[in-house]
Coordinates of C-alpha atoms in Angstrom, one line a residue:
X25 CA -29.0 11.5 2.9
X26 CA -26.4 14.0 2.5
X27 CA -22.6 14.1 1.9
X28 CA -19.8 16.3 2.1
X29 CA -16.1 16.7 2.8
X30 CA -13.1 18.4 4.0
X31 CA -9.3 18.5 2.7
X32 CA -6.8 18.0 5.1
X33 CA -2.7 17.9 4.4
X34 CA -0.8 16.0 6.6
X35 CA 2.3 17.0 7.4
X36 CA 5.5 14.5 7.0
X37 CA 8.2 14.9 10.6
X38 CA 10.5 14.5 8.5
X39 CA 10.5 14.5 3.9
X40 CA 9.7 10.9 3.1
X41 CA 12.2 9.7 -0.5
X42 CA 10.8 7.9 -3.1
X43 CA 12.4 7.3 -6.2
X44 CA 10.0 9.4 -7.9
X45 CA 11.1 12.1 -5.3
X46 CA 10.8 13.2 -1.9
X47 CA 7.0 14.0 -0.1
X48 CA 6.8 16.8 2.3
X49 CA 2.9 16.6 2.8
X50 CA 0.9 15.0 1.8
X51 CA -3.2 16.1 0.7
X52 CA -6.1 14.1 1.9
X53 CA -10.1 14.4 2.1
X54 CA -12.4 13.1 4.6
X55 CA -15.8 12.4 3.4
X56 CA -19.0 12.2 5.6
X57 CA -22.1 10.8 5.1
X58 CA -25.6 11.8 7.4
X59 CA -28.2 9.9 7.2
X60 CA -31.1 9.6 9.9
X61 CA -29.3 11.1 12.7
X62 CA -26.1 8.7 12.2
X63 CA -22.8 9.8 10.3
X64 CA -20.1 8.1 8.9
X65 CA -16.5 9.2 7.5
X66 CA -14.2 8.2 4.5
X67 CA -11.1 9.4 3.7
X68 CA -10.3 9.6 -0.4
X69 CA -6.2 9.8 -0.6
X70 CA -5.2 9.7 -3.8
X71 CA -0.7 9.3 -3.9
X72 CA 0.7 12.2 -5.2
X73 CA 2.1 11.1 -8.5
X74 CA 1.1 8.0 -9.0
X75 CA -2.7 7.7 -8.3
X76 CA -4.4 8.0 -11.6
X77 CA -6.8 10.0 -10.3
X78 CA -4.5 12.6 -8.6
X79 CA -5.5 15.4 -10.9
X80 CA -5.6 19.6 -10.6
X81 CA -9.8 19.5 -10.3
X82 CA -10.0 16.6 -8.4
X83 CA -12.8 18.1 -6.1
X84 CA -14.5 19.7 -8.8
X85 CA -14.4 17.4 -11.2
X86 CA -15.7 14.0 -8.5
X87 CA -15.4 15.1 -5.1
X88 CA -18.7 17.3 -5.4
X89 CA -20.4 15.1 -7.6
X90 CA -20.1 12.2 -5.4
X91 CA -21.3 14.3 -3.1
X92 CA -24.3 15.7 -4.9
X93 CA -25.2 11.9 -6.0
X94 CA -24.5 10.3 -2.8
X95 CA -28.4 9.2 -2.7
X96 CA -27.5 6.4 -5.0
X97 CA -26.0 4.2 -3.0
X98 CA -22.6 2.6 -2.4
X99 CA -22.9 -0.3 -5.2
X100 CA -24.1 2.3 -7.9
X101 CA -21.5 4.6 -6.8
X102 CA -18.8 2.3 -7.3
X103 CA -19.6 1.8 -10.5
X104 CA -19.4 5.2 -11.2
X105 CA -15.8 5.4 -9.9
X106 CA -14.0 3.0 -11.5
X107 CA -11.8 5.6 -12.4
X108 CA -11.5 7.3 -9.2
X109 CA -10.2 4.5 -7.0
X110 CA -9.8 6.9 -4.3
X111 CA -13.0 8.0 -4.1
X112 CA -14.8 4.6 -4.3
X113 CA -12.1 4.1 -1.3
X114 CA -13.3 6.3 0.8
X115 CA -17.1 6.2 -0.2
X116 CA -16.5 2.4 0.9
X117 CA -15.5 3.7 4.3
X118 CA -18.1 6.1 4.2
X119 CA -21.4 3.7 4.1
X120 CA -19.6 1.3 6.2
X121 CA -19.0 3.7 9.2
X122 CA -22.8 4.9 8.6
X123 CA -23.6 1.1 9.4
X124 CA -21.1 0.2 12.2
X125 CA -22.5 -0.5 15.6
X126 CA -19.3 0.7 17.7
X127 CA -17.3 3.8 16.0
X128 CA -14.5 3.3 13.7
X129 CA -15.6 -0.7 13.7
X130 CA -16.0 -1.3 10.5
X131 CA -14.6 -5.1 10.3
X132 CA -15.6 -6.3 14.0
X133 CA -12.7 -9.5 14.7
X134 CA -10.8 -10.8 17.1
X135 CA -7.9 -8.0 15.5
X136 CA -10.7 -5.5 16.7
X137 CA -10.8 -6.8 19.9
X138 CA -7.4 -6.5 20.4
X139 CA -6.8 -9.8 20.7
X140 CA -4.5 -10.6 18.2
X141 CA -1.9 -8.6 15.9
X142 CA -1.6 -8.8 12.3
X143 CA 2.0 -9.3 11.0
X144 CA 3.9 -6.5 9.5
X145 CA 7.1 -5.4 7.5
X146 CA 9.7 -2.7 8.6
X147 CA 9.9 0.0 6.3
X148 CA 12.9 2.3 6.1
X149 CA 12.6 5.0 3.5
X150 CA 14.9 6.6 1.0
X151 CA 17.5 8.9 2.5
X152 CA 21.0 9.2 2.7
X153 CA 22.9 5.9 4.0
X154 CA 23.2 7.6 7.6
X155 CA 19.5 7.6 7.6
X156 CA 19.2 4.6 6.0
X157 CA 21.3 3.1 8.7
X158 CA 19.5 4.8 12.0
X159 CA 16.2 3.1 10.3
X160 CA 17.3 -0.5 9.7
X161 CA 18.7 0.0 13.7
X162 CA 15.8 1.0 15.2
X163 CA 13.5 -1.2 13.3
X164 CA 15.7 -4.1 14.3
X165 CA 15.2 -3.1 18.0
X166 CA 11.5 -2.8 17.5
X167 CA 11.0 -6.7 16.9
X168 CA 10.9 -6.3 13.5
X169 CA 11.5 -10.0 11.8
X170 CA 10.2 -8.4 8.1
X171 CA 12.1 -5.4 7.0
X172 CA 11.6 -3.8 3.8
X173 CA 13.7 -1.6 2.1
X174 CA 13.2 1.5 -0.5
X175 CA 15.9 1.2 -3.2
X176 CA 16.5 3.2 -6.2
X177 CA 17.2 6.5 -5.0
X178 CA 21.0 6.6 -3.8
X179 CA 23.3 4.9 -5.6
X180 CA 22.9 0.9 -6.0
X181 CA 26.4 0.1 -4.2
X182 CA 25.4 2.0 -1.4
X183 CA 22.3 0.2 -0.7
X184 CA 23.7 -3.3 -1.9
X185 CA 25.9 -2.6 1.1
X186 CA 23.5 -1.8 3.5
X187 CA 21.7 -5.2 2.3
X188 CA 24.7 -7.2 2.8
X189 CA 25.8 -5.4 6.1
X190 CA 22.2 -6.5 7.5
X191 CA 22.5 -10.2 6.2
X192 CA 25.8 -10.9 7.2
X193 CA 24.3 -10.0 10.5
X194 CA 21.4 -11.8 10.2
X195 CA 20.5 -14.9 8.7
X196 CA 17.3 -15.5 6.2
X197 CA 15.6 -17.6 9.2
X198 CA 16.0 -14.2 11.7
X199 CA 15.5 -11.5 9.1
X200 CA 13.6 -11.4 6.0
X201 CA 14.7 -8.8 3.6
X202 CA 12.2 -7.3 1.1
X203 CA 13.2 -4.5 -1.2
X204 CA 11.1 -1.9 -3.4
X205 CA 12.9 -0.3 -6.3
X206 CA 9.6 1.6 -7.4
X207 CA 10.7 1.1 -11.2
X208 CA 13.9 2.9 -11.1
X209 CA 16.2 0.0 -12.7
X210 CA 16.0 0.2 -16.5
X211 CA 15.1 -3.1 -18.3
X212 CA 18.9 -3.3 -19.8
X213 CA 20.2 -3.4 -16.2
X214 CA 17.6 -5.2 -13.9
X215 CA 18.2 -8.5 -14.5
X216 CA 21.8 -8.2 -13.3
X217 CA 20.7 -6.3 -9.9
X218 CA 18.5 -9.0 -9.5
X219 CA 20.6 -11.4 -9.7
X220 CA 23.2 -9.5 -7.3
X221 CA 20.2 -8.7 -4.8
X222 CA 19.4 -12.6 -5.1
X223 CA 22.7 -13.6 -3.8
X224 CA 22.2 -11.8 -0.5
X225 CA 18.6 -14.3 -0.1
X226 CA 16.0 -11.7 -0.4
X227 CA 12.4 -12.6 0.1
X228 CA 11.1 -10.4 -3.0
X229 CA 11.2 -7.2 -4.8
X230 CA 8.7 -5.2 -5.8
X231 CA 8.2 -3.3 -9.1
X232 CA 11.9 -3.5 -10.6
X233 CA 11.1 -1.6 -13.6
X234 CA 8.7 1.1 -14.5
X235 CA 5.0 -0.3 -15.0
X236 CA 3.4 -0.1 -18.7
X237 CA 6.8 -2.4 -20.3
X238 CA 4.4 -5.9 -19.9
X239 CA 6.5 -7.8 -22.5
X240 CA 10.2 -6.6 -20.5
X241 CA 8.7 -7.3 -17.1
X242 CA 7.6 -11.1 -18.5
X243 CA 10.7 -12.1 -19.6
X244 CA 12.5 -10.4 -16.5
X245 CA 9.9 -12.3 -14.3
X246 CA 11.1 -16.1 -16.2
X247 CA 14.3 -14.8 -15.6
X248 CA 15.2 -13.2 -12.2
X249 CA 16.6 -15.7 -9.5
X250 CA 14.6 -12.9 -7.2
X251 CA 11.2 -13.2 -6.9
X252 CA 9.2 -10.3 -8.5
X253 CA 6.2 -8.6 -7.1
X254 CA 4.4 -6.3 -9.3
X255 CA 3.0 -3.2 -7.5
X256 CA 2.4 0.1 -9.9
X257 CA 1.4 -2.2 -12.2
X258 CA -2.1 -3.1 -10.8
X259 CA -2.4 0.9 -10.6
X260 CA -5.0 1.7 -13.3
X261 CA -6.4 -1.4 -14.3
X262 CA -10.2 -1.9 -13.1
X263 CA -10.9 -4.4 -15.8
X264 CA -11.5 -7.7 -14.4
X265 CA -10.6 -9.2 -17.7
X266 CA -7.4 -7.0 -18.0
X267 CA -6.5 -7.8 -15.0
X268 CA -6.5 -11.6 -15.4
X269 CA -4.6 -10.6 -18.9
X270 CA -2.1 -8.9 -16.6
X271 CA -1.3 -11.8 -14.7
X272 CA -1.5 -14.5 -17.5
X273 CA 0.8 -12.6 -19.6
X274 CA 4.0 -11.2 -16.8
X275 CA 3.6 -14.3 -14.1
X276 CA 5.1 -12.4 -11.1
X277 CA 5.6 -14.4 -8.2
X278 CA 3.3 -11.4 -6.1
X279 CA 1.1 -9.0 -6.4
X280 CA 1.0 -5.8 -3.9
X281 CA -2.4 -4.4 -3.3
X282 CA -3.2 -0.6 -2.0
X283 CA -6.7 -0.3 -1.3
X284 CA -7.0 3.7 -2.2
X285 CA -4.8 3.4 -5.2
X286 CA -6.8 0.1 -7.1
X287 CA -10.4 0.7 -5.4
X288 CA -11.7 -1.1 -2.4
X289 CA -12.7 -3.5 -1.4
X290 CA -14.2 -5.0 -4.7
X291 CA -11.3 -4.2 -6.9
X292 CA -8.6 -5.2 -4.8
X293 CA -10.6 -8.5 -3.7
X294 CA -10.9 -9.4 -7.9
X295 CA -6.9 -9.2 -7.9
X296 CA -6.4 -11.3 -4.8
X297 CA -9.0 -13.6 -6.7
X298 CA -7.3 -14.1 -9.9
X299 CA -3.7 -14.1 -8.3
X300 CA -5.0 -17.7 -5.9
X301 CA -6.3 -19.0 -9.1
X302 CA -3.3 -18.6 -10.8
X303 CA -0.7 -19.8 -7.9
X304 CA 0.7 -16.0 -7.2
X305 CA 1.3 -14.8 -3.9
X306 CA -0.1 -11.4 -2.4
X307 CA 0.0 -9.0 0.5
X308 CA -1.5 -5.5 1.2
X309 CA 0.1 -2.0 1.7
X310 CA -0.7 1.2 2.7
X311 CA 0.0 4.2 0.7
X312 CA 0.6 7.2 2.8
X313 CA -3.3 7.5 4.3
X314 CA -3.9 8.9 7.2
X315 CA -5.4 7.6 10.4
X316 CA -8.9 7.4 9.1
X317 CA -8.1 5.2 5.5
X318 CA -5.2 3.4 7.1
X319 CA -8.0 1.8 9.9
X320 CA -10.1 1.1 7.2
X321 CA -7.2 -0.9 5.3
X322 CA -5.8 -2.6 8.9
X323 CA -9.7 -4.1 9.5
X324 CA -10.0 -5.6 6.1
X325 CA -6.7 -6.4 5.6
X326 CA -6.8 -8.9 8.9
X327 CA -10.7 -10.4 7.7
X328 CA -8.3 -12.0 4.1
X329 CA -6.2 -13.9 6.8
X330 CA -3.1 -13.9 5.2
X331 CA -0.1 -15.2 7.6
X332 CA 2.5 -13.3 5.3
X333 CA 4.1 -9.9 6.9
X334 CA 1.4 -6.8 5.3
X335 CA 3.0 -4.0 4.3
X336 CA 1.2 -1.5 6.6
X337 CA 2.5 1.2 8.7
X338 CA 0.9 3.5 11.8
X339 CA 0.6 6.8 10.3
X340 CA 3.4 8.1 12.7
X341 CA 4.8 9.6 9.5
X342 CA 2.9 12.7 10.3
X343 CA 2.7 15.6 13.1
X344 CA -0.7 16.3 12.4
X345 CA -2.3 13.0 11.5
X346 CA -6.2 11.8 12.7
X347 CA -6.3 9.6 16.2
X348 CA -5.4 5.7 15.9
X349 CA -6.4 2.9 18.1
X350 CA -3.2 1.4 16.0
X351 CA 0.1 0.4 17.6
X352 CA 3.0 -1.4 16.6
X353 CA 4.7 -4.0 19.4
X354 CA 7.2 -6.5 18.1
X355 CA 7.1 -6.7 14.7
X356 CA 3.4 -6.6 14.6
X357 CA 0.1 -4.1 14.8
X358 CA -2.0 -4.0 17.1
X359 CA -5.4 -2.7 17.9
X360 CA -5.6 -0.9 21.0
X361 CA -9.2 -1.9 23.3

């Protein structure tokens, strides 16, 4: 058996805002595995600034190892990359591809087959509110019924507006609103946003302050009229029994799971499991992957069967991204035959 892999940087059409700043590219690494004439590929994306294992040597330090140990197999592995959760991502990928009987199959359903589409939210990123605007329009024509909204990097007025403008529009029944402030309110201010944000009937929001303040996000969490979904929170944490402190200890009413960022599929599979047990909603997301990870994601994501919208996109972020079989046709995506 033998392993190795390639860097690749996608290359945004246009410089995708976060809170935490704006990506213009974005680095990924496809891994391939040979073995008896077969091959399979796995691509390890760790999130620029907020993957804890987005560090200076990361091909030195894992990448070649991996590599150089790939004989051991895909459970011993993962073990060994607890806390490289991109890695175990796309070594994941890797052995699956190896085993697939039709190319790029890894999770054969009736999604697969191209039968049926798997529900997603809207996403208009960060910009200016002219931008903002042209988004929430054309996502709106596309069929979109879930749109979800990155807050936190204009001013809060602005985007309160640009809510309100799009519920007094639509009603909760037509449109529901979801909103992602990637920890930019401070814990003095949040609960009054919330509250603010709550009046205009939105579904959730997702990681309202910065991750790490457990004891500020609990009581904001008892508090907030808004439900609260915890996101960068889950980043880090491979645990079980952390995880299930976690949980105990904030009570959010969701959890947001991405695959490359919290290790796949075991890691993100023990969340979902503790979150059921404990009565707290979940979806998935995709964080920036390209073509080859984000497939990977879309397969599994449809084998959990969960009817709310996923949080996955179509890699059509980038002018230089991998070949999909993915689409996206009112509101939902689709796997093209």
């Amino acid at each position: 058996m033998k392993a190795t892999f390639q860097k690749y940087t996608l290359q945004f059409k246009r410089p995708a805002g976060t809170s935490r700043g704006v990506l213009t590219e974005k680095p990924t690494w496809l891994l391939t595995i040979e073995h008896n004439g077969r091959r399979g590929i796995g691509e390890c994306s760790p999130l620029p600034g907020l993957s804890i294992d987005d560090i200076s040597d990361y091909e030195r330090s894992k990448l070649l190892w991996t590599c150089a140990h790939i004989s051991l197999g895909k459970e011993a592995l993962w073990e060994q990359l607890k806390s490289y959760p991109s890695i175990q991502f796309g070594v994941e990928q890797a052995f699956l591809s190896l085993e697939a009987e039709q190319e790029g199959v890894l999770f054969p359903s009736p999604f697969t087959e191209g039968q049926v589409p798997i529900p997603i939210n809207g996403l208009i990123w960060m910009g200016d509110k002219h931008y903002m605007q042209q988004q929430i329009r054309e996502k709106l024509s596309q069929g979109f019924h879930c749109i979800k909204m990155k807050i936190g990097a204009i001013d809060f007025e602005t985007e309160y507006q640009l809510l309100k403008n799009i519920r007094q529009e639509y009603a909760p029944s037509d449109i529901e609103l979801r909103v992602d402030a990637n920890g930019a309110f401070s814990p003095l201010e949040a609960l009054e946003k919330l509250k603010r944000l709550s009046d205009l009937e939105i579904h959730s929001i997702e990681q309202p302050i910065r991750a790490g303040q457990y004891e500020q996000m609990a009581r904001l969490c008892e508090a907030s009229p808004l439900p609260i979904a915890l996101d960068e929170e889950l980043i880090g944490v491979a645990c079980p029994e952390r995880k299930k402190e976690i949980l105990q200890w904030i009570r959010p009413a969701y959890i947001i799971l991405k695959p490359s960022l919290i290790g796949v599929y075991r890691g993100s599979e023990e969340w979902i499991d503790l979150a059921e047990k404990q009565g707290i909603g979940w979806w998935v997301t995709s964080a920036l992957e390209g073509n080859v990870g984000l497939s990977a994601i879309v397969q599994w994501t449809y084998t959990l069967k969960n009817p709310l919208p996923q949080g996955l996109g179509t890699g059509s972020l980038y002018t230089n991204n991998f070949p999909s079989p993915l689409e996206v046709k009112n509101g939902g995506l689709w796997w093209l035959k």
